[in-house]
XYZ file of N, CA and C in Angstrom:
573
model
N -1.916 3.671 -17.242
C -2.652 4.910 -17.111
C -3.998 4.784 -17.805
N -5.062 5.159 -17.119
C -6.395 5.123 -17.698
C -7.029 3.748 -17.719
N -6.443 2.775 -17.013
C -6.976 1.414 -17.028
C -8.176 1.265 -16.098
N -8.268 2.128 -15.083
C -9.357 2.044 -14.120
C -8.919 1.531 -12.757
N -7.613 1.473 -12.530
C -7.078 0.924 -11.282
C -7.490 1.763 -10.069
N -7.272 3.052 -10.137
C -7.601 3.935 -9.012
C -9.103 3.947 -8.767
N -9.875 4.001 -9.813
C -11.331 3.986 -9.670
C -11.792 2.701 -8.998
N -11.238 1.566 -9.413
C -11.599 0.290 -8.795
C -11.258 0.295 -7.307
N -10.068 0.757 -6.958
C -9.700 0.826 -5.539
C -10.663 1.722 -4.773
N -10.999 2.862 -5.329
C -11.900 3.789 -4.631
C -13.284 3.175 -4.438
N -13.728 2.398 -5.381
C -15.012 1.700 -5.227
C -14.893 0.630 -4.151
N -13.788 -0.124 -4.176
C -13.591 -1.185 -3.179
C -13.465 -0.618 -1.770
N -12.985 0.613 -1.640
C -12.807 1.253 -0.339
C -13.986 2.136 0.048
N -15.070 2.042 -0.702
C -16.308 2.781 -0.421
C -16.102 4.295 -0.472
N -15.140 4.733 -1.289
C -14.908 6.161 -1.485
C -15.678 6.676 -2.698
N -16.092 5.750 -3.555
C -16.904 6.067 -4.734
C -17.982 5.008 -4.868
N -19.044 5.370 -5.507
C -20.119 4.417 -5.782
C -19.965 3.877 -7.201
N -20.165 2.585 -7.329
C -20.117 1.948 -8.648
C -21.411 2.225 -9.389
N -21.330 2.293 -10.711
C -22.539 2.452 -11.525
C -23.426 1.222 -11.421
N -22.801 0.073 -11.254
C -23.550 -1.170 -11.063
C -22.669 -2.153 -10.313
N -23.276 -3.178 -9.763
C -22.526 -4.193 -9.032
C -22.333 -3.840 -7.569
N -21.781 -4.790 -6.840
C -21.582 -4.652 -5.401
C -20.210 -5.225 -5.050
N -19.499 -4.565 -4.167
C -18.237 -5.081 -3.650
C -18.533 -5.769 -2.331
N -18.087 -7.021 -2.216
C -18.258 -7.738 -0.964
C -16.928 -8.362 -0.560
N -16.712 -8.406 0.743
C -15.527 -9.028 1.321
C -15.975 -10.320 1.980
N -15.122 -11.312 1.981
C -15.459 -12.599 2.592
C -14.677 -12.735 3.891
N -15.398 -12.892 4.974
C -14.772 -13.084 6.283
C -15.657 -13.992 7.129
N -15.032 -14.878 7.848
C -15.806 -15.783 8.702
C -16.788 -16.632 7.921
N -16.477 -16.930 6.657
C -17.348 -17.772 5.849
C -18.575 -17.087 5.294
N -18.609 -15.765 5.397
C -19.776 -15.044 4.846
C -19.323 -13.786 4.129
N -20.156 -13.319 3.215
C -19.889 -12.085 2.482
C -20.373 -10.905 3.310
N -19.516 -9.885 3.402
C -19.856 -8.694 4.182
C -19.491 -7.455 3.381
N -20.010 -6.330 3.787
C -19.689 -5.057 3.154
C -18.442 -4.442 3.746
N -18.003 -3.371 3.129
C -16.778 -2.683 3.547
C -16.832 -2.247 5.010
N -17.991 -1.776 5.462
C -18.109 -1.254 6.827
C -17.712 -2.286 7.890
N -17.833 -3.572 7.575
C -17.490 -4.630 8.522
C -15.973 -4.824 8.611
N -15.272 -4.617 7.504
C -13.828 -4.906 7.459
C -12.951 -3.658 7.474
N -13.533 -2.485 7.427
C -12.734 -1.269 7.225
C -11.671 -1.043 8.293
N -11.899 -1.459 9.519
C -10.887 -1.239 10.558
C -9.662 -2.127 10.375
N -9.738 -3.097 9.471
C -8.618 -4.003 9.203
C -7.901 -3.665 7.896
N -8.277 -2.541 7.300
C -7.739 -2.157 5.986
C -6.939 -0.860 6.100
N -5.830 -0.819 5.383
C -5.042 0.409 5.261
C -4.978 0.760 3.775
N -4.919 2.053 3.489
C -4.922 2.532 2.107
C -3.822 3.565 1.924
N -3.045 3.378 0.880
C -2.027 4.356 0.509
C -2.384 4.851 -0.879
N -2.929 6.063 -0.978
C -3.348 6.581 -2.278
C -2.158 6.925 -3.174
N -2.452 7.026 -4.450
C -1.426 7.360 -5.434
C -0.922 8.787 -5.249
N -1.824 9.697 -4.978
C -1.452 11.105 -4.839
C -0.799 11.353 -3.485
N -0.075 12.445 -3.388
C 0.581 12.780 -2.131
C -0.481 13.023 -1.066
N -0.345 12.307 0.037
C -1.387 12.354 1.063
C -0.858 12.714 2.443
N 0.421 13.038 2.530
C 1.007 13.401 3.813
C 1.094 14.923 3.929
N 1.317 15.394 5.133
C 1.400 16.831 5.381
C 2.847 17.286 5.213
N 3.090 18.178 4.276
C 4.447 18.604 3.925
C 5.200 19.196 5.105
N 4.494 19.860 6.019
C 5.178 20.539 7.123
C 5.362 19.671 8.373
N 4.767 18.474 8.404
C 4.963 17.575 9.543
C 6.186 16.704 9.302
N 6.962 16.475 10.345
C 8.147 15.632 10.234
C 7.745 14.156 10.166
N 8.715 13.318 9.886
C 8.493 11.869 9.884
C 7.936 11.453 11.240
N 8.577 11.894 12.316
C 8.152 11.560 13.671
C 6.737 12.067 13.959
N 6.433 13.291 13.538
C 5.092 13.850 13.762
C 4.025 13.092 12.980
N 4.364 12.625 11.781
C 3.407 11.810 11.016
C 3.093 10.512 11.751
N 4.129 9.843 12.222
C 3.907 8.585 12.928
C 3.071 8.801 14.187
N 3.327 9.874 14.911
C 2.541 10.174 16.099
C 1.089 10.510 15.729
N 0.907 11.246 14.638
C -0.439 11.577 14.167
C -1.227 10.302 13.864
N -0.605 9.356 13.121
C -1.301 8.116 12.769
C -1.487 7.220 13.991
N -0.578 7.280 14.963
C -0.765 6.537 16.210
C -2.056 6.986 16.887
N -2.233 8.289 16.963
C -3.440 8.827 17.596
C -4.675 8.522 16.766
N -4.555 8.644 15.459
C -5.684 8.367 14.567
C -6.163 6.921 14.697
N -5.216 5.994 14.787
C -5.543 4.571 14.890
C -5.780 4.106 16.320
N -5.534 4.959 17.305
C -5.758 4.584 18.697
C -4.783 3.523 19.199
N -3.525 3.635 18.820
C -2.512 2.655 19.208
C -1.949 3.040 20.571
N -1.863 2.069 21.458
C -1.341 2.339 22.814
C 0.122 2.754 22.741
N 0.569 3.485 23.754
C 1.957 3.955 23.797
C 2.946 2.794 23.715
N 2.681 1.720 24.454
C 3.598 0.574 24.487
C 3.704 -0.071 23.099
N 2.573 -0.311 22.452
C 2.584 -0.898 21.109
C 3.229 0.046 20.109
N 2.957 1.328 20.269
C 3.463 2.317 19.323
C 4.982 2.363 19.302
N 5.603 2.412 20.456
C 7.062 2.537 20.509
C 7.739 1.366 19.807
N 7.236 0.162 20.020
C 7.829 -1.018 19.388
C 7.608 -0.991 17.869
N 6.377 -0.705 17.443
C 6.074 -0.654 16.011
C 6.859 0.449 15.318
N 6.910 1.606 15.946
C 7.632 2.735 15.364
C 9.100 2.386 15.153
N 9.724 1.847 16.171
C 11.145 1.493 16.093
C 11.384 0.499 14.942
N 10.547 -0.521 14.877
C 10.684 -1.552 13.848
C 10.467 -0.987 12.446
N 9.405 -0.217 12.266
C 9.066 0.303 10.940
C 10.072 1.349 10.458
N 10.500 2.223 11.337
C 11.467 3.250 10.962
C 12.785 2.603 10.538
N 13.174 1.560 11.252
C 14.408 0.858 10.883
C 14.247 0.146 9.547
N 13.127 -0.552 9.356
C 12.879 -1.240 8.085
C 12.894 -0.275 6.906
N 12.325 0.916 7.109
C 12.241 1.912 6.035
C 13.524 2.734 5.897
N 14.461 2.517 6.795
C 15.726 3.258 6.802
C 15.500 4.768 6.935
N 14.582 5.111 7.816
C 14.286 6.529 8.054
C 14.772 6.997 9.423
N 15.600 6.185 10.097
C 16.087 6.517 11.440
C 16.714 7.905 11.515
N 17.490 8.257 10.518
C 18.219 9.525 10.559
C 17.397 10.712 10.063
N 16.115 10.478 9.777
C 15.293 11.527 9.169
C 14.024 11.813 9.967
N 13.985 11.409 11.223
C 12.772 11.573 12.036
C 12.346 13.028 12.160
N 13.290 13.971 12.138
C 12.965 15.387 12.290
C 12.719 16.094 10.964
N 12.924 15.411 9.852
C 12.787 16.046 8.539
C 11.306 16.136 8.138
N 10.862 17.305 7.690
C 9.476 17.440 7.212
C 9.245 16.576 5.969
N 8.056 16.041 5.831
C 7.726 15.177 4.697
C 7.961 15.892 3.370
N 7.703 17.187 3.331
C 7.887 17.954 2.104
C 9.334 18.080 1.672
N 10.258 17.732 2.559
C 11.692 17.820 2.243
C 12.315 16.434 2.050
N 11.490 15.396 2.016
C 11.981 14.042 1.771
C 12.086 13.798 0.268
N 12.968 12.890 -0.129
C 13.014 12.476 -1.530
C 11.724 11.725 -1.845
N 11.452 11.516 -3.114
C 10.235 10.804 -3.510
C 10.142 9.416 -2.903
N 11.267 8.697 -2.914
C 11.278 7.350 -2.348
C 11.071 7.344 -0.853
N 11.702 8.281 -0.160
C 11.540 8.369 1.291
C 10.100 8.754 1.644
N 9.522 9.636 0.851
C 8.138 10.053 1.067
C 7.194 8.857 0.962
N 7.405 8.041 -0.085
C 6.555 6.864 -0.289
C 6.742 5.862 0.842
N 7.979 5.685 1.297
C 8.218 4.758 2.405
C 7.555 5.265 3.683
N 7.569 6.581 3.898
C 6.876 7.146 5.057
C 5.379 6.854 4.961
N 4.801 7.049 3.785
C 3.384 6.743 3.603
C 3.077 5.283 3.907
N 3.963 4.396 3.468
C 3.755 2.969 3.705
C 3.847 2.629 5.188
N 4.860 3.159 5.887
C 4.967 2.796 7.305
C 3.855 3.432 8.138
N 3.328 4.564 7.700
C 2.154 5.130 8.383
C 0.964 4.187 8.241
N 0.805 3.585 7.068
C -0.276 2.620 6.854
C -0.020 1.335 7.638
N 1.230 0.878 7.674
C 1.567 -0.355 8.387
C 1.460 -0.203 9.904
N 1.548 1.010 10.384
C 1.456 1.272 11.817
C 0.158 0.694 12.389
N -0.852 0.652 11.576
C -2.166 0.162 11.983
C -2.197 -1.358 12.153
N -1.182 -2.064 11.652
C -1.169 -3.532 11.604
C -2.400 -4.054 10.870
N -2.570 -3.610 9.629
C -3.759 -4.014 8.874
C -3.688 -5.485 8.453
N -4.832 -6.031 8.105
C -4.878 -7.373 7.516
C -4.822 -7.271 5.991
N -5.294 -6.140 5.467
C -5.300 -5.906 4.021
C -4.778 -4.497 3.765
N -3.921 -4.372 2.750
C -3.419 -3.052 2.355
C -3.732 -2.816 0.890
N -4.278 -1.647 0.593
C -4.484 -1.197 -0.781
C -3.410 -0.154 -1.077
N -2.582 -0.423 -2.074
C -1.506 0.489 -2.458
C -1.723 0.888 -3.905
N -2.006 2.158 -4.136
C -2.309 2.644 -5.483
C -1.050 3.222 -6.116
N -0.445 2.465 -7.010
C 0.786 2.844 -7.710
C 1.817 3.439 -6.747
N 2.196 2.673 -5.716
C 3.053 3.223 -4.662
C 4.474 3.563 -5.086
N 4.972 2.978 -6.169
C 6.358 3.256 -6.564
C 6.446 4.128 -7.810
N 5.338 4.688 -8.227
C 5.330 5.558 -9.399
C 6.242 6.761 -9.167
N 7.214 6.955 -10.037
C 8.113 8.091 -9.933
C 9.211 7.946 -8.898
N 9.444 6.729 -8.417
C 10.447 6.499 -7.384
C 11.717 5.936 -8.028
N 12.871 6.365 -7.536
C 14.144 5.901 -8.087
C 14.328 4.397 -7.836
N 15.170 3.732 -8.623
C 15.332 2.271 -8.524
C 15.746 1.758 -7.144
N 16.615 2.460 -6.454
C 17.049 1.999 -5.127
C 15.888 2.084 -4.140
N 15.147 3.188 -4.165
C 13.995 3.329 -3.264
C 12.906 2.316 -3.612
N 12.760 2.016 -4.906
C 11.789 0.982 -5.309
C 12.154 -0.355 -4.684
N 13.434 -0.704 -4.738
C 13.886 -1.969 -4.155
C 13.640 -1.976 -2.648
N 13.947 -0.879 -1.962
C 13.711 -0.792 -0.521
C 12.215 -0.870 -0.206
N 11.402 -0.243 -1.044
C 9.952 -0.282 -0.860
C 9.463 -1.726 -0.970
N 9.973 -2.444 -1.979
C 9.586 -3.842 -2.153
C 10.048 -4.698 -0.983
N 11.178 -4.382 -0.378
C 11.604 -5.103 0.826
C 10.587 -4.916 1.945
N 10.058 -3.701 2.078
C 9.019 -3.441 3.071
C 7.754 -4.249 2.763
N 7.410 -4.343 1.481
C 6.230 -5.120 1.093
C 6.413 -6.603 1.401
N 7.596 -7.136 1.123
C 7.864 -8.548 1.428
C 7.773 -8.807 2.931
N 8.258 -7.881 3.728
C 8.157 -8.013 5.175
C 6.683 -8.026 5.603
N 5.886 -7.135 5.023
C 4.452 -7.088 5.347
C 3.767 -8.387 4.932
N 4.096 -8.869 3.745
C 3.500 -10.127 3.260
C 3.876 -11.281 4.179
N 5.138 -11.326 4.623
C 5.580 -12.387 5.521
C 4.884 -12.332 6.873
N 4.331 -11.176 7.213
C 3.567 -11.040 8.457
C 2.085 -11.361 8.247
N 1.740 -11.813 7.051
C 0.370 -12.234 6.775
C -0.550 -11.146 6.271
N -0.008 -10.008 5.883
C -0.839 -8.919 5.368
C -1.107 -9.167 3.878
N -2.370 -9.128 3.508
C -2.734 -9.246 2.095
C -2.512 -7.885 1.441
N -1.805 -7.877 0.331
C -1.482 -6.622 -0.350
C -2.138 -6.607 -1.716
N -2.961 -5.601 -1.940
C -3.537 -5.349 -3.253
C -2.871 -4.090 -3.767
N -2.189 -4.208 -4.878
C -1.394 -3.098 -5.375
C -1.687 -2.868 -6.848
N -1.833 -1.612 -7.209
C -1.947 -1.290 -8.628
C -0.590 -0.793 -9.102
N -0.257 -1.142 -10.329
C 1.015 -0.705 -10.896
C 0.923 -0.718 -12.416
N 1.684 0.159 -13.019
C 1.811 0.148 -14.477
C 3.127 -0.505 -14.877
N 3.938 -0.885 -13.864
C 5.236 -1.503 -14.120
C 5.079 -3.023 -14.201
N 5.368 -3.586 -15.364
C 5.196 -5.024 -15.542
C 6.194 -5.826 -14.703
N 7.392 -5.295 -14.459
C 8.351 -6.027 -13.611
C 7.819 -6.151 -12.186
N 7.021 -5.188 -11.737
C 6.413 -5.296 -10.409
C 5.268 -6.301 -10.430
N 4.492 -6.304 -11.487
C 3.396 -7.267 -11.599
C 3.929 -8.697 -11.554
N 5.105 -8.911 -12.124
C 5.698 -10.254 -12.130
C 6.056 -10.733 -10.728
N 6.189 -9.834 -9.765
C 6.533 -10.197 -8.388
C 5.302 -10.613 -7.579
N 4.133 -10.438 -8.148
C 2.892 -10.698 -7.418
C 2.448 -12.151 -7.581
N 1.602 -12.600 -6.662
C 1.046 -13.958 -6.747
C -0.015 -14.058 -7.824
N -0.793 -13.016 -7.953
C -1.884 -13.001 -8.915
C -1.972 -11.610 -9.531
N -2.346 -11.567 -10.813
C -2.395 -10.302 -11.545
C -3.742 -10.185 -12.246
N -4.269 -8.969 -12.252
C -5.457 -8.640 -13.037
C -5.018 -7.584 -14.039
N -5.053 -7.908 -15.315
C -4.710 -6.936 -16.354
C -5.978 -6.201 -16.747
N -5.905 -4.858 -16.749
C -7.080 -4.041 -17.053
C -6.758 -3.030 -18.129
N -7.791 -2.670 -18.867
C -7.695 -1.590 -19.849
C -9.057 -0.932 -19.952
N -9.072 0.378 -19.813
C -10.313 1.153 -19.890
C -11.424 0.595 -18.998
N -11.044 0.193 -17.768
C -12.029 -0.278 -16.807
C -12.505 -1.696 -17.024
N -11.937 -2.389 -17.966
C -12.342 -3.766 -18.263
C -11.202 -4.732 -17.941
N -11.572 -5.869 -17.384
C -10.595 -6.903 -17.072
C -10.271 -7.668 -18.354
N -8.976 -7.715 -18.679
C -8.519 -8.441 -19.866
C -8.104 -9.866 -19.526
N -7.460 -10.040 -18.369
C -6.974 -11.365 -17.974
C -6.703 -11.379 -16.480
N -6.799 -12.577 -15.900
C -6.528 -12.776 -14.476
C -5.720 -14.055 -14.334
N -4.689 -14.031 -13.489
C -3.942 -15.253 -13.239
C -2.580 -14.984 -12.641
N -1.842 -16.054 -12.434
C -0.468 -15.947 -11.951
C 0.374 -15.341 -13.066
N 1.354 -14.508 -12.724
C 2.166 -13.864 -13.759
C 2.780 -14.840 -14.760
N 3.356 -15.939 -14.277
C 3.963 -16.914 -15.195
C 2.936 -17.510 -16.152
N 1.743 -17.801 -15.633
C 0.686 -18.361 -16.486
C 0.254 -17.374 -17.560
N 0.140 -16.097 -17.191
C -0.266 -15.083 -18.162
C 0.811 -14.878 -19.224
N 2.082 -14.926 -18.811
C 3.165 -14.797 -19.785
C 3.125 -15.932 -20.804
N 2.891 -17.144 -20.305
C 2.794 -18.291 -21.219
C 1.571 -18.165 -22.127
N 0.457 -17.779 -21.532
C -0.796 -17.659 -22.299
C -0.654 -16.674 -23.442
N 0.061 -15.587 -23.220
C 0.228 -14.566 -24.260
C 1.568 -14.670 -24.981
N 2.288 -15.782 -24.732
C 3.540 -16.069 -25.422
C 4.541 -14.921 -25.290
N 4.741 -14.481 -24.020
C 5.671 -13.382 -23.727
C 6.778 -13.888 -22.824
N 7.948 -13.298 -22.957
C 9.068 -13.660 -22.077
C 8.991 -12.896 -20.760
N 8.581 -11.644 -20.832
C 8.448 -10.834 -19.621
C 7.460 -9.720 -19.882
């Protein structure tokens, strides 16, 4: 809390302006701005961002239209994502009546519906029960196996240990960068 994770994501997503510096993405061997890559990025904010009165099914249809996904592609993606998230039996349930874990999984599959190349997830498992956290991580592993780059902020060190690379921050400053195992050794920690 207060490390600057959300602010950094908002700057990287061109939702806020940095006081100094520039964010650039590398694609095709050149540095480009956010506007060039934005159609390949999905974002799941930390705060509740779904409509409480729309059902799971209505949310997926809303994001299908928002992303311009064809009917044929949509049906296949929807079926796959709903099954992965274990939301098959809850398609008619309004988002406001879902458990915290189910709500977060709905947010994730709405973002995945776009088939992004990069996903920004801002503390996606904050306040989620252990079983839903495990299911959420299964969804993340599936996305990673499909080649999606995942940038995730978390205050949970056990989640950071599951990542390929970690940036430790405090008060907006980078303290360390590296593979979790390397950082544990560097700071003489077991976990």
